[in-house]
Tab-separated table of N, CA, C and O in Angstrom:
chain	number	residue	atom	x	y	z
F	41	UNK	N	-28.040	3.251	-135.385
F	41	UNK	CA	-27.883	4.365	-134.467
F	41	UNK	C	-26.720	5.230	-134.942
F	41	UNK	O	-25.621	4.741	-135.148
F	42	UNK	N	-26.980	6.486	-135.150
F	42	UNK	CA	-25.964	7.408	-135.624
F	42	UNK	C	-25.247	8.036	-134.437
F	42	UNK	O	-25.878	8.472	-133.481
F	43	UNK	N	-23.946	8.050	-134.521
F	43	UNK	CA	-23.146	8.637	-133.450
F	43	UNK	C	-22.851	10.094	-133.793
F	43	UNK	O	-22.411	10.406	-134.892
F	44	UNK	N	-23.097	10.973	-132.826
F	44	UNK	CA	-22.835	12.385	-133.044
F	44	UNK	C	-21.339	12.646	-133.000
F	44	UNK	O	-20.618	12.040	-132.222
F	45	UNK	N	-20.897	13.534	-133.848
F	45	UNK	CA	-19.490	13.910	-133.828
F	45	UNK	C	-19.398	15.416	-133.636
F	45	UNK	O	-20.382	16.130	-133.738
F	46	UNK	N	-18.216	15.864	-133.382
F	46	UNK	CA	-18.015	17.294	-133.183
F	46	UNK	C	-17.800	17.634	-131.722
F	46	UNK	O	-17.611	16.763	-130.875
F	47	UNK	N	-17.849	18.901	-131.434
F	47	UNK	CA	-17.582	19.385	-130.082
F	47	UNK	C	-18.733	19.062	-129.143
F	47	UNK	O	-19.895	19.258	-129.477
F	48	UNK	N	-18.379	18.524	-127.999
F	48	UNK	CA	-19.367	18.308	-126.934
F	48	UNK	C	-18.805	18.912	-125.658
F	48	UNK	O	-17.693	18.579	-125.258
F	49	UNK	N	-19.557	19.783	-125.058
F	49	UNK	CA	-19.120	20.413	-123.815
F	49	UNK	C	-19.061	19.357	-122.720
F	49	UNK	O	-19.984	18.569	-122.548
F	50	UNK	N	-17.939	19.338	-122.015
F	50	UNK	CA	-17.808	18.407	-120.899
F	50	UNK	C	-18.566	18.951	-119.702
F	50	UNK	O	-18.455	20.130	-119.367
F	51	UNK	N	-19.322	18.090	-119.095
F	51	UNK	CA	-20.033	18.485	-117.885
F	51	UNK	C	-19.046	18.474	-116.727
F	51	UNK	O	-18.216	17.583	-116.607
F	52	UNK	N	-19.129	19.473	-115.882
F	52	UNK	CA	-18.261	19.551	-114.723
F	52	UNK	C	-19.120	19.479	-113.479
F	52	UNK	O	-19.978	20.330	-113.255
F	53	UNK	N	-18.892	18.433	-112.710
F	53	UNK	CA	-19.598	18.301	-111.451
F	53	UNK	C	-18.733	17.525	-110.482
F	53	UNK	O	-17.765	16.884	-110.865
F	54	UNK	N	-19.088	17.602	-109.242
F	54	UNK	CA	-18.347	16.953	-108.174
F	54	UNK	C	-19.344	16.460	-107.146
F	54	UNK	O	-20.344	17.120	-106.880
F	55	UNK	N	-19.070	15.300	-106.586
F	55	UNK	CA	-19.963	14.740	-105.571
F	55	UNK	C	-19.492	15.175	-104.189
F	55	UNK	O	-18.324	15.031	-103.852
F	56	UNK	N	-20.406	15.746	-103.420
F	56	UNK	CA	-20.091	16.174	-102.059
F	56	UNK	C	-20.105	14.961	-101.125
F	56	UNK	O	-20.506	13.869	-101.505
F	57	UNK	N	-19.657	15.179	-99.895
F	57	UNK	CA	-19.605	14.098	-98.908
F	57	UNK	C	-20.972	13.489	-98.642
F	57	UNK	O	-21.089	12.299	-98.355
F	58	UNK	N	-22.020	14.303	-98.746
F	58	UNK	CA	-23.363	13.791	-98.479
F	58	UNK	C	-23.987	13.117	-99.704
F	58	UNK	O	-25.133	12.664	-99.656
F	59	UNK	N	-23.241	13.072	-100.827
F	59	UNK	CA	-23.735	12.403	-102.024
F	59	UNK	C	-24.377	13.316	-103.040
F	59	UNK	O	-24.648	12.902	-104.161
F	60	UNK	N	-24.633	14.553	-102.677
F	60	UNK	CA	-25.246	15.480	-103.627
F	60	UNK	C	-24.193	15.993	-104.605
F	60	UNK	O	-22.998	15.955	-104.332
F	61	UNK	N	-24.669	16.458	-105.764
F	61	UNK	CA	-23.759	16.936	-106.802
F	61	UNK	C	-23.591	18.444	-106.746
F	61	UNK	O	-24.546	19.176	-106.523
F	62	UNK	N	-22.372	18.882	-106.969
F	62	UNK	CA	-22.053	20.299	-107.067
F	62	UNK	C	-21.775	20.575	-108.539
F	62	UNK	O	-20.946	19.899	-109.146
F	63	UNK	N	-22.474	21.542	-109.133
F	63	UNK	CA	-22.273	21.866	-110.540
F	63	UNK	C	-21.755	23.270	-110.760
F	63	UNK	O	-21.270	23.581	-111.835
F	64	UNK	N	-21.820	24.119	-109.757
F	64	UNK	CA	-21.330	25.492	-109.844
F	64	UNK	C	-19.806	25.462	-109.809
F	64	UNK	O	-19.202	24.885	-108.906
F	65	UNK	N	-19.159	26.084	-110.801
F	65	UNK	CA	-17.710	26.045	-110.917
F	65	UNK	C	-17.012	26.591	-109.670
F	65	UNK	O	-16.029	26.022	-109.204
F	66	UNK	N	-17.526	27.667	-109.105
F	66	UNK	CA	-16.920	28.231	-107.889
F	66	UNK	C	-17.007	27.248	-106.731
F	66	UNK	O	-16.053	27.080	-105.973
F	67	UNK	N	-18.156	26.580	-106.593
F	67	UNK	CA	-18.333	25.603	-105.517
F	67	UNK	C	-17.435	24.392	-105.733
F	67	UNK	O	-16.913	23.811	-104.782
F	68	UNK	N	-17.252	24.009	-107.011
F	68	UNK	CA	-16.351	22.888	-107.319
F	68	UNK	C	-14.927	23.244	-106.896
F	68	UNK	O	-14.234	22.434	-106.275
F	69	UNK	N	-14.502	24.453	-107.210
F	69	UNK	CA	-13.158	24.894	-106.831
F	69	UNK	C	-13.000	24.931	-105.311
F	69	UNK	O	-11.962	24.543	-104.780
F	70	UNK	N	-14.034	25.387	-104.613
F	70	UNK	CA	-13.990	25.401	-103.144
F	70	UNK	C	-13.853	23.980	-102.604
F	70	UNK	O	-13.101	23.737	-101.662
F	71	UNK	N	-14.594	23.058	-103.197
F	71	UNK	CA	-14.554	21.660	-102.749
F	71	UNK	C	-13.159	21.070	-102.963
F	71	UNK	O	-12.635	20.362	-102.108
F	72	UNK	N	-12.541	21.365	-104.130
F	72	UNK	CA	-11.180	20.888	-104.374
F	72	UNK	C	-10.202	21.508	-103.371
F	72	UNK	O	-9.284	20.838	-102.889
F	73	UNK	N	-10.377	22.782	-103.061
F	73	UNK	CA	-9.509	23.443	-102.084
F	73	UNK	C	-9.624	22.770	-100.722
F	73	UNK	O	-8.624	22.523	-100.048
F	74	UNK	N	-10.858	22.447	-100.318
F	74	UNK	CA	-11.071	21.733	-99.049
F	74	UNK	C	-10.382	20.373	-99.074
F	74	UNK	O	-9.740	19.968	-98.100
F	75	UNK	N	-10.531	19.664	-100.194
F	75	UNK	CA	-9.939	18.336	-100.323
F	75	UNK	C	-8.423	18.392	-100.155
F	75	UNK	O	-7.834	17.635	-99.393
F	76	UNK	N	-7.775	19.317	-100.880
F	76	UNK	CA	-6.319	19.401	-100.792
F	76	UNK	C	-5.851	19.927	-99.445
F	76	UNK	O	-4.785	19.561	-98.973
F	77	UNK	N	-6.652	20.781	-98.824
F	77	UNK	CA	-6.310	21.258	-97.484
F	77	UNK	C	-6.265	20.072	-96.513
F	77	UNK	O	-5.341	19.933	-95.728
F	78	UNK	N	-7.268	19.189	-96.606
F	78	UNK	CA	-7.288	17.997	-95.748
F	78	UNK	C	-6.151	17.057	-96.101
F	78	UNK	O	-5.506	16.477	-95.232
F	79	UNK	N	-5.900	16.907	-97.390
F	79	UNK	CA	-4.866	15.987	-97.862
F	79	UNK	C	-3.481	16.421	-97.406
F	79	UNK	O	-2.667	15.600	-96.982
F	80	UNK	N	-3.228	17.709	-97.469
F	80	UNK	CA	-1.896	18.214	-97.155
F	80	UNK	C	-1.715	18.591	-95.692
F	80	UNK	O	-0.605	18.876	-95.262
F	81	UNK	N	-2.792	18.607	-94.935
F	81	UNK	CA	-2.722	18.947	-93.520
F	81	UNK	C	-2.387	17.678	-92.740
F	81	UNK	O	-3.254	16.877	-92.424
F	82	UNK	N	-1.102	17.495	-92.452
F	82	UNK	CA	-0.692	16.271	-91.765
F	82	UNK	C	0.232	16.609	-90.592
F	82	UNK	O	0.725	17.723	-90.465
F	83	UNK	N	0.429	15.618	-89.777
F	83	UNK	CA	1.299	15.785	-88.611
F	83	UNK	C	2.753	15.931	-89.059
F	83	UNK	O	3.138	15.506	-90.135
F	84	UNK	N	3.560	16.510	-88.187
F	84	UNK	CA	4.988	16.606	-88.458
F	84	UNK	C	5.559	15.189	-88.390
F	84	UNK	O	5.277	14.451	-87.440
F	85	UNK	N	6.335	14.761	-89.369
F	85	UNK	CA	6.841	13.392	-89.354
F	85	UNK	C	7.776	13.142	-88.176
F	85	UNK	O	8.517	14.032	-87.748
F	86	UNK	N	7.719	11.930	-87.657
F	86	UNK	CA	8.584	11.544	-86.536
F	86	UNK	C	10.018	11.399	-87.034
F	86	UNK	O	10.954	11.912	-86.438
F	87	UNK	N	10.175	10.672	-88.127
F	87	UNK	CA	11.496	10.492	-88.717
F	87	UNK	C	11.655	11.467	-89.876
F	87	UNK	O	10.807	11.528	-90.757
F	88	UNK	N	12.724	12.209	-89.851
F	88	UNK	CA	12.967	13.144	-90.939
F	88	UNK	C	14.221	12.730	-91.688
F	88	UNK	O	15.091	12.039	-91.150
F	89	UNK	N	14.314	13.141	-92.912
F	89	UNK	CA	15.447	12.837	-93.759
F	89	UNK	C	16.357	14.048	-93.791
F	89	UNK	O	15.920	15.158	-94.071
F	90	UNK	N	17.624	13.838	-93.505
F	90	UNK	CA	18.600	14.914	-93.568
F	90	UNK	C	19.370	14.772	-94.871
F	90	UNK	O	19.997	13.746	-95.122
F	91	UNK	N	19.264	15.798	-95.687
F	91	UNK	CA	19.948	15.773	-96.970
F	91	UNK	C	21.374	16.243	-96.796
F	91	UNK	O	21.625	17.304	-96.239
F	92	UNK	N	22.302	15.443	-97.257
F	92	UNK	CA	23.705	15.830	-97.215
F	92	UNK	C	24.199	16.115	-98.619
F	92	UNK	O	23.949	15.346	-99.547
F	93	UNK	N	24.856	17.213	-98.788
F	93	UNK	CA	25.363	17.574	-100.117
F	93	UNK	C	26.596	16.737	-100.425
F	93	UNK	O	27.574	16.755	-99.684
F	94	UNK	N	26.543	16.012	-101.515
F	94	UNK	CA	27.674	15.204	-101.947
F	94	UNK	C	28.295	15.841	-103.180
F	94	UNK	O	27.622	16.520	-103.954
F	95	UNK	N	29.544	15.580	-103.365
F	95	UNK	CA	30.230	16.078	-104.555
F	95	UNK	C	29.694	15.342	-105.780
F	95	UNK	O	29.396	14.142	-105.715
F	96	UNK	N	29.551	16.025	-106.897
F	96	UNK	CA	29.040	15.361	-108.097
F	96	UNK	C	30.029	14.313	-108.620
F	96	UNK	O	31.252	14.442	-108.439
F	97	UNK	N	29.494	13.307	-109.255
F	97	UNK	CA	30.318	12.267	-109.858
F	97	UNK	C	30.712	12.738	-111.246
F	97	UNK	O	29.904	12.744	-112.166
F	98	UNK	N	31.949	13.153	-111.389
F	98	UNK	CA	32.431	13.658	-112.670
F	98	UNK	C	33.213	12.614	-113.454
F	98	UNK	O	33.894	12.949	-114.429
F	99	UNK	N	33.147	11.357	-113.014
F	99	UNK	CA	33.851	10.304	-113.738
F	99	UNK	C	33.243	10.164	-115.124
F	99	UNK	O	32.023	10.249	-115.299
F	100	UNK	N	34.090	9.940	-116.122
F	100	UNK	CA	33.548	9.789	-117.473
F	100	UNK	C	32.686	8.530	-117.583
F	100	UNK	O	32.964	7.503	-116.958
F	101	UNK	N	31.632	8.646	-118.339
F	101	UNK	CA	30.714	7.533	-118.528
F	101	UNK	C	31.107	6.812	-119.818
F	101	UNK	O	31.183	7.437	-120.880
F	102	UNK	N	31.352	5.498	-119.738
F	102	UNK	CA	31.755	4.784	-120.962
F	102	UNK	C	30.585	4.714	-121.941
F	102	UNK	O	29.424	4.697	-121.533
F	103	UNK	N	30.867	4.685	-123.227
F	103	UNK	CA	29.779	4.586	-124.204
F	103	UNK	C	29.080	3.235	-124.085
F	103	UNK	O	29.688	2.257	-123.642
F	104	UNK	N	27.809	3.161	-124.470
F	104	UNK	CA	27.091	1.889	-124.367
F	104	UNK	C	27.649	0.866	-125.351
F	104	UNK	O	28.136	1.212	-126.423
F	105	UNK	N	27.549	-0.385	-124.956
F	105	UNK	CA	28.017	-1.451	-125.845
F	105	UNK	C	26.972	-1.707	-126.921
F	105	UNK	O	25.822	-1.280	-126.811
F	106	UNK	N	27.353	-2.421	-127.949
F	106	UNK	CA	26.431	-2.759	-129.030
F	106	UNK	C	25.255	-3.572	-128.482
F	106	UNK	O	24.111	-3.363	-128.869
F	107	UNK	N	25.535	-4.476	-127.562
F	107	UNK	CA	24.492	-5.309	-126.961
F	107	UNK	C	23.487	-4.455	-126.177
F	107	UNK	O	22.280	-4.676	-126.239
F	108	UNK	N	23.990	-3.472	-125.426
F	108	UNK	CA	23.102	-2.590	-124.666
F	108	UNK	C	22.193	-1.791	-125.599
F	108	UNK	O	21.001	-1.628	-125.330
F	109	UNK	N	22.741	-1.313	-126.682
F	109	UNK	CA	21.954	-0.559	-127.654
F	109	UNK	C	20.879	-1.449	-128.267
F	109	UNK	O	19.713	-1.061	-128.373
F	110	UNK	N	21.253	-2.673	-128.645
F	110	UNK	CA	20.288	-3.607	-129.229
F	110	UNK	C	19.173	-3.944	-128.247
F	110	UNK	O	17.997	-4.015	-128.624
F	111	UNK	N	19.529	-4.139	-126.977
F	111	UNK	CA	18.522	-4.435	-125.950
F	111	UNK	C	17.532	-3.281	-125.812
F	111	UNK	O	16.322	-3.496	-125.704
F	112	UNK	N	18.023	-2.057	-125.806
F	112	UNK	CA	17.141	-0.893	-125.648
F	112	UNK	C	16.239	-0.698	-126.865
F	112	UNK	O	15.068	-0.358	-126.718
F	113	UNK	N	16.774	-0.935	-128.052
F	113	UNK	CA	15.948	-0.831	-129.258
F	113	UNK	C	14.855	-1.874	-129.222
F	113	UNK	O	13.689	-1.597	-129.515
F	114	UNK	N	15.197	-3.096	-128.813
F	114	UNK	CA	14.213	-4.175	-128.713
F	114	UNK	C	13.146	-3.818	-127.677
F	114	UNK	O	11.951	-4.034	-127.878
F	115	UNK	N	13.579	-3.239	-126.558
F	115	UNK	CA	12.650	-2.844	-125.502
F	115	UNK	C	11.672	-1.776	-126.007
F	115	UNK	O	10.490	-1.806	-125.732
F	116	UNK	N	12.212	-0.799	-126.764
F	116	UNK	CA	11.358	0.268	-127.297
F	116	UNK	C	10.348	-0.280	-128.306
F	116	UNK	O	9.213	0.186	-128.355
F	117	UNK	N	10.752	-1.255	-129.102
F	117	UNK	CA	9.834	-1.829	-130.089
F	117	UNK	C	8.689	-2.583	-129.416
F	117	UNK	O	7.603	-2.663	-129.963
F	118	UNK	N	8.950	-3.145	-128.241
F	118	UNK	CA	7.927	-3.913	-127.517
F	118	UNK	C	6.934	-3.037	-126.780
F	118	UNK	O	5.945	-3.514	-126.268
F	119	UNK	N	7.217	-1.757	-126.671
F	119	UNK	CA	6.309	-0.858	-125.931
F	119	UNK	C	5.706	0.062	-126.884
F	119	UNK	O	5.334	0.926	-127.139
């Protein structure tokens, strides 16, 4: 069996809630807009976070030790 190489156009489709497929690009975009509208339409949170401005930490950062450098190099080699 010979495998075709070269450019292949990606098919763009989306499954609607009823299971049917949408292939029209405009309809796909509308469906994504509906999805994100539902996703982002949420209640106001009960607990809110209050951000307080803190002064930056300007303390000098000590250079890494030889052991820390070796550990990071070893970690990078393993990934």
